[in-house]
């Protein structure tokens, strides 16, 4: 095979340290202390304290101008009462207690870290608010803090404008250190996904993704096999090879395995779409926005993050993480509309649109993984623009052939705030993919009817008898405007969701 360049992954800084601190609030050595408060319902008269402060801090209310801070959700108020304390106080509104969910605490953790950065304080104290479950609360705050500490600046040469907050100290009398450890494993894995994903296509080549998998596997004790182009030819992975045909870079198929030889634990697989750049191929995309197709590898990179988190959390499961990676490019050798290929499972596919390439590389990968007979397969893919039309950017599309699996993923979405919405897979949609000249065609409709569903129905043809769920993450893979804990750029959404879902499945 031709010489394959193996570029070194460009890694940024993405893990902040979060500790528990059992001191009383007023003893903190940090320059910034963040406190979250609930709003008291029902428009209290201004004379009454319209907020609920933590017990030991009720006297704080005297420093707050009530017309400027009511504790509405997301509201921020800063005061620097040097006479009373040595630190700056950031108050963060959680809104009314009845509307509370844990994501408010993720936002609180993120806001605290962002404020500390703006105040050039390398560490920040965050007071654990009085909510029912201290561990869950601490986990959410720590996740928000760590996620907010990541900035996609590794390609900027002047980093001085970006102050790094190195530590967050969560002040709590209850022991929450295990929860903080969990948060660190999860949020650091999510940042790792964001960081790899920020590499554009000239750096994040299929070879680089394979190298990232090798590096991770070595570090975390996973088994890792990388199938190169020649192997894929021998294995008759013609769907992956077809998509790769127009590219100057060879493809890879990566199979990682955690707890490979454990027999007495539940066995699952995650599969990701790894298109390092999606130009559309011969069915080329318009120029506007094409640069965003560097994120078309998100599914693959997310499987790396899931493998990292699962192995760091030492979950009692066996897990395969698999992805195929290639560019989708036009050229004289590229696959053409109308081409018919035979996939790894023997089904023939009519390639009517070369821009529907994700389902092709997933077809071979899913069929290969299904041979191992895991108890469930979950795939993640930036599969269709149509899912953005259906669900916008707040929920990923969920498709499944199994109600229990779908339920576990839905509930995981609500718990992690990486939300999903289940879409149908009725047989009428399956029919739409029937080929005219081959078994199946890679677009269900010329005009794009039910585009996300027919894409999912296509994938379903390659999972055999396995229980399977597909997450169409095309709408949530990147953030276009920063929010309280995620910056503009790759979101890393999917890691916390899938790990949480795997935990739910394994508990049953
Ligand atoms: N990678 C795209 C889907 C996508 C679109 C992701 C926008 C993120 C943002 C996928 O490969 C694709 O091109 N899908 C086509 C399918 C069509 C040709 C049936 C699409 O959605 O237009
Ligand atoms: Mn495409
Ligand atoms: Zn694509």
PDB file of N, CA and C and ligand atoms in Angstrom, residues 273 278 280 285 296 328 355-357, ligand 2:
ATOM      1  N   UNK A 273     -19.966   7.165  12.808  1.00  0.00           N
ATOM      2  CA  UNK A 273     -19.681   7.578  11.432  1.00  0.00           C
ATOM      3  C   UNK A 273     -18.435   8.456  11.435  1.00  0.00           C
ATOM      4  N   UNK A 278     -16.842  15.712   4.374  1.00  0.00           N
ATOM      5  CA  UNK A 278     -17.923  15.326   3.457  1.00  0.00           C
ATOM      6  C   UNK A 278     -18.174  16.433   2.440  1.00  0.00           C
ATOM      7  N   UNK A 280     -19.549  15.723  -0.305  1.00  0.00           N
ATOM      8  CA  UNK A 280     -20.680  15.202  -1.068  1.00  0.00           C
ATOM      9  C   UNK A 280     -20.235  14.224  -2.149  1.00  0.00           C
ATOM     10  N   UNK A 285     -21.676  19.068  -2.665  1.00  0.00           N
ATOM     11  CA  UNK A 285     -22.465  20.013  -1.862  1.00  0.00           C
ATOM     12  C   UNK A 285     -22.204  21.444  -2.326  1.00  0.00           C
ATOM     13  N   UNK A 296     -18.076  15.991  10.230  1.00  0.00           N
ATOM     14  CA  UNK A 296     -18.845  14.801   9.836  1.00  0.00           C
ATOM     15  C   UNK A 296     -18.229  13.503  10.391  1.00  0.00           C
ATOM     16  N   UNK A 328     -15.038  11.847   1.953  1.00  0.00           N
ATOM     17  CA  UNK A 328     -15.957  11.667   0.822  1.00  0.00           C
ATOM     18  C   UNK A 328     -15.640  12.762  -0.188  1.00  0.00           C
ATOM     19  N   UNK A 355     -23.690  11.723  -1.869  1.00  0.00           N
ATOM     20  CA  UNK A 355     -23.678  12.499  -0.627  1.00  0.00           C
ATOM     21  C   UNK A 355     -24.391  11.761   0.514  1.00  0.00           C
ATOM     22  N   UNK A 356     -25.069  10.676   0.194  1.00  0.00           N
ATOM     23  CA  UNK A 356     -25.638   9.833   1.255  1.00  0.00           C
ATOM     24  C   UNK A 356     -24.621   8.742   1.565  1.00  0.00           C
ATOM     25  N   UNK A 357     -23.432   9.187   2.030  1.00  0.00           N
ATOM     26  CA  UNK A 357     -22.276   8.294   2.192  1.00  0.00           C
ATOM     27  C   UNK A 357     -22.167   7.712   3.586  1.00  0.00           C
TER      28      UNK A 357
HETATM   29 MN1  LIG B   2     -23.062  13.503   2.758  1.00  0.00          MN
END
